[in-house]
PDB file of C-alpha atoms and ligand atoms in Angstrom:
ATOM      1  CA  MET A   1     -39.640  17.435  30.299  1.00 72.00           C
ATOM      2  CA  PHE A   2     -36.826  19.438  31.571  1.00 81.00           C
ATOM      3  CA  SER A   3     -35.301  19.107  34.671  1.00 85.00           C
ATOM      4  CA  ALA A   4     -35.010  22.158  37.092  1.00 89.00           C
ATOM      5  CA  GLU A   5     -31.125  22.124  37.007  1.00 89.00           C
ATOM      6  CA  PHE A   6     -31.170  21.894  33.474  1.00 87.00           C
ATOM      7  CA  CYS A   7     -33.098  24.841  33.092  1.00 90.00           C
ATOM      8  CA  ARG A   8     -30.788  26.852  35.729  1.00 90.00           C
ATOM      9  CA  ARG A   9     -27.503  25.780  33.115  1.00 90.00           C
ATOM     10  CA  GLU A  10     -29.422  26.594  29.915  1.00 89.00           C
ATOM     11  CA  GLY A  11     -30.758  29.782  31.311  1.00 93.00           C
ATOM     12  CA  ILE A  12     -34.318  28.592  30.056  1.00 94.00           C
ATOM     13  CA  VAL A  13     -37.177  30.327  32.507  1.00 95.00           C
ATOM     14  CA  SER A  14     -40.075  28.690  31.152  1.00 93.00           C
ATOM     15  CA  CYS A  15     -40.917  25.543  28.531  1.00 93.00           C
ATOM     16  CA  GLU A  16     -44.025  25.431  26.213  1.00 95.00           C
ATOM     17  CA  HIS A  17     -45.226  22.461  24.477  1.00 96.00           C
ATOM     18  CA  ARG A  18     -45.888  23.890  20.497  1.00 97.00           C
ATOM     19  CA  ALA A  19     -46.475  20.533  18.469  1.00 97.00           C
ATOM     20  CA  ASP A  20     -45.943  17.163  18.092  1.00 97.00           C
ATOM     21  CA  LEU A  21     -43.777  16.311  15.024  1.00 97.00           C
ATOM     22  CA  PRO A  22     -45.077  13.285  12.478  1.00 95.00           C
ATOM     23  CA  SER A  23     -43.347  10.513  13.799  1.00 94.00           C
ATOM     24  CA  LYS A  24     -44.258   6.953  12.281  1.00 88.00           C
ATOM     25  CA  LYS A  25     -41.071   5.023  15.358  1.00 89.00           C
ATOM     26  CA  ASN A  26     -40.777   7.282  18.165  1.00 95.00           C
ATOM     27  CA  LYS A  27     -42.513  10.489  19.662  1.00 97.00           C
ATOM     28  CA  VAL A  28     -41.011  13.957  18.043  1.00 98.00           C
ATOM     29  CA  SER A  29     -41.746  17.015  19.739  1.00 98.00           C
ATOM     30  CA  LEU A  30     -41.242  20.771  19.291  1.00 98.00           C
ATOM     31  CA  TYR A  31     -41.155  22.751  22.560  1.00 97.00           C
ATOM     32  CA  ARG A  32     -40.600  26.665  22.815  1.00 96.00           C
ATOM     33  CA  LEU A  33     -37.805  28.356  25.543  1.00 94.00           C
ATOM     34  CA  GLN A  34     -38.272  31.368  26.590  1.00 95.00           C
ATOM     35  CA  LEU A  35     -34.781  32.846  27.878  1.00 94.00           C
ATOM     36  CA  ALA A  36     -33.311  34.317  30.812  1.00 92.00           C
ATOM     37  CA  GLY A  37     -32.184  37.012  28.794  1.00 88.00           C
ATOM     38  CA  GLY A  38     -35.819  37.080  27.205  1.00 92.00           C
ATOM     39  CA  GLY A  39     -34.895  35.657  24.107  1.00 94.00           C
ATOM     40  CA  GLU A  40     -36.765  32.313  22.997  1.00 95.00           C
ATOM     41  CA  LYS A  41     -35.212  29.496  21.046  1.00 94.00           C
ATOM     42  CA  HIS A  42     -36.986  25.949  19.536  1.00 96.00           C
ATOM     43  CA  TRP A  43     -36.154  22.595  20.153  1.00 96.00           C
ATOM     44  CA  VAL A  44     -36.789  19.458  19.556  1.00 98.00           C
ATOM     45  CA  VAL A  45     -37.190  16.582  21.802  1.00 97.00           C
ATOM     46  CA  LYS A  46     -37.228  13.167  20.368  1.00 98.00           C
ATOM     47  CA  ARG A  47     -38.173   9.755  22.566  1.00 97.00           C
ATOM     48  CA  PHE A  48     -37.115   6.322  21.617  1.00 97.00           C
ATOM     49  CA  ALA A  49     -38.410   3.048  21.401  1.00 93.00           C
ATOM     50  CA  ALA A  50     -35.910   1.534  22.420  1.00 96.00           C
ATOM     51  CA  ALA A  51     -32.280   2.963  24.066  1.00 97.00           C
ATOM     52  CA  GLU A  52     -30.071   1.726  22.331  1.00 97.00           C
ATOM     53  CA  ARG A  53     -31.138   3.280  19.066  1.00 97.00           C
ATOM     54  CA  CYS A  54     -30.692   6.557  21.412  1.00 98.00           C
ATOM     55  CA  LYS A  55     -27.403   5.689  21.866  1.00 98.00           C
ATOM     56  CA  LYS A  56     -26.887   5.170  18.324  1.00 98.00           C
ATOM     57  CA  GLU A  57     -28.396   8.277  16.753  1.00 98.00           C
ATOM     58  CA  ALA A  58     -26.252  10.438  19.922  1.00 98.00           C
ATOM     59  CA  GLU A  59     -23.237   9.080  18.074  1.00 98.00           C
ATOM     60  CA  ILE A  60     -23.922   9.272  14.564  1.00 98.00           C
ATOM     61  CA  LEU A  61     -25.230  12.884  15.111  1.00 98.00           C
ATOM     62  CA  ALA A  62     -21.727  13.648  16.984  1.00 98.00           C
ATOM     63  CA  VAL A  63     -19.387  12.283  14.138  1.00 98.00           C
ATOM     64  CA  LEU A  64     -21.084  13.658  11.350  1.00 98.00           C
ATOM     65  CA  ALA A  65     -21.451  17.337  13.146  1.00 98.00           C
ATOM     66  CA  SER A  66     -17.713  17.039  13.667  1.00 98.00           C
ATOM     67  CA  ALA A  67     -17.034  16.135  10.166  1.00 98.00           C
ATOM     68  CA  GLY A  68     -19.159  19.223   8.951  1.00 98.00           C
ATOM     69  CA  VAL A  69     -21.819  17.719   7.698  1.00 98.00           C
ATOM     70  CA  ALA A  70     -25.209  19.383   7.998  1.00 98.00           C
ATOM     71  CA  VAL A  71     -27.132  17.505  10.781  1.00 98.00           C
ATOM     72  CA  PRO A  72     -29.585  19.651  13.898  1.00 98.00           C
ATOM     73  CA  ARG A  73     -27.115  20.242  16.545  1.00 98.00           C
ATOM     74  CA  LEU A  74     -27.294  17.837  19.696  1.00 97.00           C
ATOM     75  CA  ASN A  75     -28.003  19.906  23.116  1.00 94.00           C
ATOM     76  CA  PHE A  76     -28.079  16.992  25.293  1.00 94.00           C
ATOM     77  CA  ALA A  77     -28.833  12.854  25.158  1.00 96.00           C
ATOM     78  CA  ALA A  78     -30.027  11.155  27.928  1.00 95.00           C
ATOM     79  CA  GLU A  79     -31.044   7.190  27.933  1.00 96.00           C
ATOM     80  CA  ASN A  80     -33.908   7.133  25.768  1.00 96.00           C
ATOM     81  CA  TYR A  81     -34.420  10.760  24.266  1.00 97.00           C
ATOM     82  CA  LEU A  82     -32.356  13.438  22.147  1.00 97.00           C
ATOM     83  CA  ILE A  83     -32.828  17.497  22.849  1.00 97.00           C
ATOM     84  CA  LEU A  84     -31.929  18.656  19.315  1.00 98.00           C
ATOM     85  CA  GLU A  85     -31.455  22.088  17.518  1.00 97.00           C
ATOM     86  CA  TYR A  86     -35.010  22.788  15.610  1.00 98.00           C
ATOM     87  CA  ILE A  87     -34.490  22.965  11.911  1.00 98.00           C
ATOM     88  CA  ALA A  88     -36.708  25.939  11.235  1.00 97.00           C
ATOM     89  CA  GLY A  89     -37.793  24.422   6.778  1.00 97.00           C
ATOM     90  CA  ARG A  90     -39.666  21.821   5.395  1.00 96.00           C
ATOM     91  CA  THR A  91     -38.642  18.440   4.329  1.00 97.00           C
ATOM     92  CA  LEU A  92     -37.570  16.812   1.374  1.00 98.00           C
ATOM     93  CA  LEU A  93     -41.217  15.065   0.621  1.00 97.00           C
ATOM     94  CA  ALA A  94     -42.812  18.192   1.366  1.00 96.00           C
ATOM     95  CA  TRP A  95     -40.281  20.256  -1.488  1.00 95.00           C
ATOM     96  CA  LEU A  96     -41.164  17.064  -3.495  1.00 96.00           C
ATOM     97  CA  GLU A  97     -44.917  17.688  -3.348  1.00 94.00           C
ATOM     98  CA  GLU A  98     -45.148  20.659  -3.812  1.00 92.00           C
ATOM     99  CA  THR A  99     -42.616  21.580  -6.257  1.00 92.00           C
ATOM    100  CA  GLU A 100     -43.893  18.841  -8.273  1.00 91.00           C
ATOM    101  CA  GLY A 101     -47.457  20.164  -8.393  1.00 81.00           C
ATOM    102  CA  ILE A 102     -45.814  23.614  -9.198  1.00 81.00           C
ATOM    103  CA  GLN A 103     -43.506  22.348 -12.132  1.00 64.00           C
ATOM    104  CA  GLU A 104     -46.654  20.115 -13.846  1.00 62.00           C
ATOM    105  CA  GLY A 105     -44.432  17.484 -15.189  1.00 50.00           C
ATOM    106  CA  GLU A 106     -41.319  19.924 -16.081  1.00 54.00           C
ATOM    107  CA  LEU A 107     -37.785  19.035 -14.638  1.00 52.00           C
ATOM    108  CA  GLN A 108     -36.887  23.244 -13.887  1.00 62.00           C
ATOM    109  CA  THR A 109     -33.522  24.436 -12.535  1.00 64.00           C
ATOM    110  CA  GLY A 110     -34.747  24.331  -8.782  1.00 84.00           C
ATOM    111  CA  CYS A 111     -34.914  20.402  -8.816  1.00 90.00           C
ATOM    112  CA  GLU A 112     -31.350  19.814 -10.368  1.00 92.00           C
ATOM    113  CA  LEU A 113     -30.495  22.434  -7.218  1.00 94.00           C
ATOM    114  CA  VAL A 114     -31.910  20.046  -4.777  1.00 96.00           C
ATOM    115  CA  ALA A 115     -30.722  17.376  -6.706  1.00 97.00           C
ATOM    116  CA  GLY A 116     -26.513  18.811  -5.976  1.00 97.00           C
ATOM    117  CA  GLN A 117     -27.326  19.994  -2.426  1.00 98.00           C
ATOM    118  CA  PHE A 118     -28.755  16.440  -1.582  1.00 98.00           C
ATOM    119  CA  SER A 119     -25.865  14.176  -3.253  1.00 98.00           C
ATOM    120  CA  ASP A 120     -23.524  16.827  -1.781  1.00 98.00           C
ATOM    121  CA  TRP A 121     -25.139  15.765   1.627  1.00 98.00           C
ATOM    122  CA  LEU A 122     -25.195  12.240   0.993  1.00 98.00           C
ATOM    123  CA  VAL A 123     -21.483  12.324  -0.451  1.00 98.00           C
ATOM    124  CA  SER A 124     -20.325  13.703   2.506  1.00 98.00           C
ATOM    125  CA  CYS A 125     -22.096  11.866   4.987  1.00 98.00           C
ATOM    126  CA  TYR A 126     -20.642   8.419   3.751  1.00 98.00           C
ATOM    127  CA  ALA A 127     -17.450   9.863   3.424  1.00 98.00           C
ATOM    128  CA  ALA A 128     -17.839  10.897   7.190  1.00 98.00           C
ATOM    129  CA  LEU A 129     -18.679   7.897   8.295  1.00 98.00           C
ATOM    130  CA  GLU A 130     -16.162   5.238   6.849  1.00 98.00           C
ATOM    131  CA  GLN A 131     -13.618   7.627   8.036  1.00 98.00           C
ATOM    132  CA  ALA A 132     -14.761   7.862  12.012  1.00 98.00           C
ATOM    133  CA  TYR A 133     -15.671   3.660  11.363  1.00 98.00           C
ATOM    134  CA  GLY A 134     -12.936   2.576   9.281  1.00 98.00           C
ATOM    135  CA  GLU A 135     -16.046   0.308   7.548  1.00 98.00           C
ATOM    136  CA  PRO A 136     -18.686   1.952   4.851  1.00 97.00           C
ATOM    137  CA  LEU A 137     -21.884   2.604   6.806  1.00 98.00           C
ATOM    138  CA  ILE A 138     -25.227   3.016   5.704  1.00 98.00           C
ATOM    139  CA  LEU A 139     -28.217   5.220   6.510  1.00 98.00           C
ATOM    140  CA  TRP A 140     -31.013   2.828   5.879  1.00 98.00           C
ATOM    141  CA  ASP A 141     -33.937   4.782   6.101  1.00 98.00           C
ATOM    142  CA  VAL A 142     -33.920   7.315   3.713  1.00 98.00           C
ATOM    143  CA  GLN A 143     -37.448   8.266   2.975  1.00 98.00           C
ATOM    144  CA  LEU A 144     -37.593  11.980   1.873  1.00 98.00           C
ATOM    145  CA  ARG A 145     -39.178  12.636   4.997  1.00 98.00           C
ATOM    146  CA  ASN A 146     -35.278  12.128   7.017  1.00 98.00           C
ATOM    147  CA  PHE A 147     -34.197  15.844   4.900  1.00 98.00           C
ATOM    148  CA  LEU A 148     -34.674  19.095   5.429  1.00 98.00           C
ATOM    149  CA  LEU A 149     -34.536  22.202   3.502  1.00 97.00           C
ATOM    150  CA  GLY A 150     -33.566  25.065   6.067  1.00 96.00           C
ATOM    151  CA  ASP A 151     -31.033  27.292   5.635  1.00 96.00           C
ATOM    152  CA  ARG A 152     -29.473  24.504   3.661  1.00 97.00           C
ATOM    153  CA  LEU A 153     -29.894  20.794   3.445  1.00 98.00           C
ATOM    154  CA  TYR A 154     -30.030  19.048   6.941  1.00 98.00           C
ATOM    155  CA  GLY A 155     -30.126  15.032   7.464  1.00 98.00           C
ATOM    156  CA  LEU A 156     -31.866  13.423  10.106  1.00 98.00           C
ATOM    157  CA  ASP A 157     -32.901  10.441  11.894  1.00 98.00           C
ATOM    158  CA  PHE A 158     -29.551   8.028  11.928  1.00 98.00           C
ATOM    159  CA  GLU A 159     -30.740   5.021  14.310  1.00 98.00           C
ATOM    160  CA  GLU A 160     -31.043   2.536  11.658  1.00 98.00           C
ATOM    161  CA  CYS A 161     -27.705   2.879  10.117  1.00 98.00           C
ATOM    162  CA  LYS A 162     -25.674   0.282   9.892  1.00 98.00           C
ATOM    163  CA  ARG A 163     -23.254  -1.485   7.873  1.00 98.00           C
ATOM    164  CA  GLY A 164     -23.786  -1.447   3.738  1.00 98.00           C
ATOM    165  CA  ARG A 165     -23.007  -0.175   0.700  1.00 97.00           C
ATOM    166  CA  PRO A 166     -24.106   2.432  -0.492  1.00 98.00           C
ATOM    167  CA  GLU A 167     -25.700   1.357  -3.493  1.00 98.00           C
ATOM    168  CA  THR A 168     -28.216  -0.220  -1.197  1.00 98.00           C
ATOM    169  CA  ASP A 169     -29.317   3.389   0.200  1.00 98.00           C
ATOM    170  CA  ILE A 170     -29.486   4.986  -3.233  1.00 98.00           C
ATOM    171  CA  GLY A 171     -31.524   2.158  -4.684  1.00 98.00           C
ATOM    172  CA  ARG A 172     -34.004   2.280  -1.756  1.00 98.00           C
ATOM    173  CA  LEU A 173     -33.926   6.097  -2.188  1.00 98.00           C
ATOM    174  CA  PHE A 174     -34.805   5.845  -5.781  1.00 97.00           C
ATOM    175  CA  ALA A 175     -37.822   3.449  -5.167  1.00 96.00           C
ATOM    176  CA  PHE A 176     -38.994   6.282  -2.436  1.00 97.00           C
ATOM    177  CA  ILE A 177     -39.030   9.110  -4.753  1.00 97.00           C
ATOM    178  CA  LEU A 178     -40.771   6.669  -7.679  1.00 95.00           C
ATOM    179  CA  THR A 179     -43.769   6.005  -5.470  1.00 94.00           C
ATOM    180  CA  TYR A 180     -44.278   8.912  -3.337  1.00 95.00           C
ATOM    181  CA  HIS A 181     -47.766  10.007  -4.762  1.00 93.00           C
ATOM    182  CA  PRO A 182     -48.526  10.206  -7.402  1.00 92.00           C
ATOM    183  CA  PRO A 183     -46.339   7.614  -8.486  1.00 92.00           C
ATOM    184  CA  PHE A 184     -43.917   7.096 -11.010  1.00 91.00           C
ATOM    185  CA  THR A 185     -44.513  10.429 -12.583  1.00 90.00           C
ATOM    186  CA  ALA A 186     -42.336  11.714 -15.594  1.00 90.00           C
ATOM    187  CA  TRP A 187     -41.258  14.727 -12.837  1.00 91.00           C
ATOM    188  CA  LYS A 188     -39.961  11.975 -10.608  1.00 94.00           C
ATOM    189  CA  PHE A 189     -38.269  10.118 -12.992  1.00 94.00           C
ATOM    190  CA  GLY A 190     -36.109  13.783 -14.066  1.00 93.00           C
ATOM    191  CA  PHE A 191     -35.283  13.912 -10.260  1.00 95.00           C
ATOM    192  CA  VAL A 192     -33.885  10.739 -10.013  1.00 97.00           C
ATOM    193  CA  THR A 193     -31.648  11.221 -13.522  1.00 96.00           C
ATOM    194  CA  ALA A 194     -30.635  14.032 -11.731  1.00 96.00           C
ATOM    195  CA  LEU A 195     -30.136  12.702  -8.872  1.00 98.00           C
ATOM    196  CA  ARG A 196     -28.296   9.877 -10.453  1.00 98.00           C
ATOM    197  CA  ALA A 197     -26.096  12.615 -12.515  1.00 97.00           C
ATOM    198  CA  SER A 198     -24.911  14.605  -9.398  1.00 97.00           C
ATOM    199  CA  LEU A 199     -23.800  11.430  -7.964  1.00 98.00           C
ATOM    200  CA  ALA A 200     -22.205   9.024 -10.538  1.00 97.00           C
ATOM    201  CA  PRO A 201     -19.049  11.354 -10.368  1.00 97.00           C
ATOM    202  CA  ARG A 202     -18.777  11.483  -6.499  1.00 96.00           C
ATOM    203  CA  LEU A 203     -19.527   8.293  -5.822  1.00 96.00           C
ATOM    204  CA  PRO A 204     -18.228   5.008  -7.449  1.00 94.00           C
ATOM    205  CA  LEU A 205     -21.690   3.317  -7.419  1.00 97.00           C
ATOM    206  CA  SER A 206     -22.728   0.320  -9.167  1.00 97.00           C
ATOM    207  CA  TRP A 207     -25.546   1.404 -11.050  1.00 97.00           C
ATOM    208  CA  GLN A 208     -26.240  -2.025 -11.846  1.00 96.00           C
ATOM    209  CA  LEU A 209     -26.728  -3.058  -7.768  1.00 97.00           C
ATOM    210  CA  VAL A 210     -28.354   0.107  -7.232  1.00 97.00           C
ATOM    211  CA  ALA A 211     -31.366  -0.941  -9.754  1.00 96.00           C
ATOM    212  CA  ASP A 212     -31.360  -4.292  -8.187  1.00 96.00           C
ATOM    213  CA  GLU A 213     -31.686  -2.887  -4.676  1.00 96.00           C
ATOM    214  CA  ALA A 214     -34.562  -0.553  -6.204  1.00 95.00           C
ATOM    215  CA  ASP A 215     -36.663  -3.282  -7.550  1.00 93.00           C
ATOM    216  CA  ARG A 216     -36.043  -5.603  -3.745  1.00 95.00           C
ATOM    217  CA  GLU A 217     -37.643  -2.213  -2.470  1.00 95.00           C
ATOM    218  CA  PHE A 218     -40.434  -2.673  -5.306  1.00 92.00           C
ATOM    219  CA  ALA A 219     -40.713  -6.295  -3.638  1.00 90.00           C
ATOM    220  CA  ARG A 220     -41.258  -5.226  -0.096  1.00 93.00           C
ATOM    221  CA  MET A 221     -43.707  -2.295  -0.951  1.00 92.00           C
ATOM    222  CA  GLN A 222     -46.331  -5.259  -2.932  1.00 88.00           C
ATOM    223  CA  LYS A 223     -45.688  -6.876  -0.082  1.00 90.00           C
ATOM    224  CA  ARG A 224     -46.076  -4.527   2.427  1.00 90.00           C
ATOM    225  CA  ARG A 225     -49.023  -2.322   0.834  1.00 84.00           C
ATOM    226  CA  PRO A 226     -52.065  -4.611  -0.861  1.00 77.00           C
ATOM    227  CA  HIS A 227     -53.085  -2.158  -2.808  1.00 79.00           C
ATOM    228  CA  PHE A 228     -50.058  -1.420  -4.436  1.00 77.00           C
ATOM    229  CA  ARG A 229     -48.954  -2.147  -8.334  1.00 75.00           C
ATOM    230  CA  LEU A 230     -46.281  -1.582 -10.178  1.00 74.00           C
ATOM    231  CA  PRO A 231     -47.659   0.006 -13.313  1.00 71.00           C
ATOM    232  CA  GLY A 232     -47.115  -2.284 -16.988  1.00 66.00           C
ATOM    233  CA  GLU A 233     -46.673  -5.725 -17.407  1.00 60.00           C
ATOM    234  CA  ASN A 234     -43.627  -7.827 -17.194  1.00 58.00           C
ATOM    235  CA  GLY A 235     -41.465  -5.452 -15.594  1.00 66.00           C
ATOM    236  CA  SER A 236     -41.394  -2.982 -17.794  1.00 77.00           C
ATOM    237  CA  LEU A 237     -41.632  -0.265 -15.089  1.00 79.00           C
ATOM    238  CA  ALA A 238     -37.908  -1.652 -13.762  1.00 79.00           C
ATOM    239  CA  ALA A 239     -36.680  -1.668 -17.071  1.00 85.00           C
ATOM    240  CA  GLN A 240     -37.009   1.809 -17.443  1.00 86.00           C
ATOM    241  CA  LEU A 241     -35.776   2.326 -14.136  1.00 91.00           C
ATOM    242  CA  ARG A 242     -32.371   0.389 -15.715  1.00 91.00           C
ATOM    243  CA  ARG A 243     -32.394   2.222 -18.994  1.00 92.00           C
ATOM    244  CA  LEU A 244     -32.331   5.456 -16.778  1.00 92.00           C
ATOM    245  CA  LEU A 245     -29.488   4.112 -14.719  1.00 94.00           C
ATOM    246  CA  TYR A 246     -26.874   2.495 -17.002  1.00 91.00           C
TER     247      TYR A 246
HETATM  248  N1  LIG B 301     -34.378  19.134  14.265  1.00 64.43           N
HETATM  249  C1  LIG B 301     -35.719  18.977  13.465  1.00 64.43           C
HETATM  250  N2  LIG B 301     -35.970  19.748  13.256  1.00 64.43           N
HETATM  251  C2  LIG B 301     -36.659  20.358  12.728  1.00 64.43           C
HETATM  252  N3  LIG B 301     -37.501  19.520  12.190  1.00 64.43           N
HETATM  253  C3  LIG B 301     -37.930  18.322  12.985  1.00 64.43           C
HETATM  254  C4  LIG B 301     -36.516  17.673  13.739  1.00 64.43           C
HETATM  255  N4  LIG B 301     -35.991  16.470  14.244  1.00 64.43           N
HETATM  256  C5  LIG B 301     -37.527  15.458  13.351  1.00 64.43           C
HETATM  257  N5  LIG B 301     -37.527  16.608  12.818  1.00 64.43           N
HETATM  258  C6  LIG B 301     -39.336  16.333  12.290  1.00 64.43           C
HETATM  259  O1  LIG B 301     -39.986  15.306  13.050  1.00 64.43           O
HETATM  260  C7  LIG B 301     -40.584  13.973  12.052  1.00 64.43           C
HETATM  261  C8  LIG B 301     -39.684  13.227  12.861  1.00 64.43           C
HETATM  262  O2  LIG B 301     -38.360  13.060  13.430  1.00 64.43           O
HETATM  263  P1  LIG B 301     -37.352  11.901  13.280  1.00 64.43           P
HETATM  264  O3  LIG B 301     -36.073  12.073  13.929  1.00 64.43           O
HETATM  265  O4  LIG B 301     -37.322  11.337  11.275  1.00 64.43           O
HETATM  266  O5  LIG B 301     -38.270  10.364  13.670  1.00 64.43           O
HETATM  267  P2  LIG B 301     -38.624   9.120  13.579  1.00 64.43           P
HETATM  268  O6  LIG B 301     -37.520   8.319  13.844  1.00 64.43           O
HETATM  269  O7  LIG B 301     -39.957   8.984  14.489  1.00 64.43           O
HETATM  270  O8  LIG B 301     -38.894   9.105  11.794  1.00 64.43           O
HETATM  271  C9  LIG B 301     -39.102  14.589  10.798  1.00 64.43           C
HETATM  272  O9  LIG B 301     -39.392  14.171   9.759  1.00 64.43           O
HETATM  273  C10 LIG B 301     -39.317  16.472  10.797  1.00 64.43           C
HETATM  274  O10 LIG B 301     -40.473  16.539  10.452  1.00 64.43           O
HETATM  275 MG1  LIG B 302     -37.725   9.570  10.157  1.00 64.43          MG
END
C-alpha cells in the first residue's frame, strides 16, 4: 500500500493490514505501522470510488483542521485515497446503541453531555466552513457513523459537503437519530430534545425548516425501505416532532 519512498520518509519499517472498517461508499482500512525508532502507530487508508470526492474531502479536512475543528489529521493525499490518523473510540451510533440499552429509556446526564459536545462540534464546523468559503456549507451525510467519540468528539466523511442551509443537516440528523433501531423511542426523542436545546442558542435555525427537512427524510426512507412505516396514523409522528421543535 505505502510506497518505499513514503515509508523511508515517514520512518516506517513495516506495515500490517489490521481490518477493513465498515463502509458503504468507499473502502476504508486500518493499518498498523512499525516505526524505525521502535514505536508503532495506526493509520486509516480511505480509498474513494471517485477522485473528485477524494479531493473535496482532503480540502474540507484541511479547512476544518486549520480552524481547530476536531477531525482526523490528514497524513497524505493521493488522487483517489487519503491516509488519515486513526482515532481510537466508537462511533456516535455505537454510543447511542450502548447508552440507550443501559439507560432503559431514561434521559441522563451522559446523553446531555454528548448532545453538548455534538452541538459544539457542529456549530464550529459550520462557522469554519462559512468563514472559508464565504457562504454556508452543509455536511449532508450526517448519519451517526460519521462522528467518533474518542478523547473528544470528531467528525469524519466530508466528501458530500455542499452549499446549503444548516437546517437541512439538522432535520436529516434528527430523522436519522429517531429511526435507528429500535425507532422512535422516548430515549431517542430525549436525545433530539437535548440537541435542540444545545443548538438553539448558538445557531440561528428555523425549526420549521428543520421539521420540514426531517419530514422529507422520513418520506425518502419510506421509498428506500419497503418495510419502513411511520408509527401512528395521519402523520402523528411528524406532529410529535414539530411539537418538540417549536
Ligand atoms: N480516522 C478514522 N479513525 C477511526 N475510524 C475511522 C476513521 N475514518 C473512518 N473510520 C471508520 O470507518 C467508517 C467509514 O469511514 P467514512 O470516512 O465514513 O467512509 P464512507 O465514506 O465509506 O462512509 C467510519 O464510520 C468509522 O467507523
Ligand atoms: Mg461514512
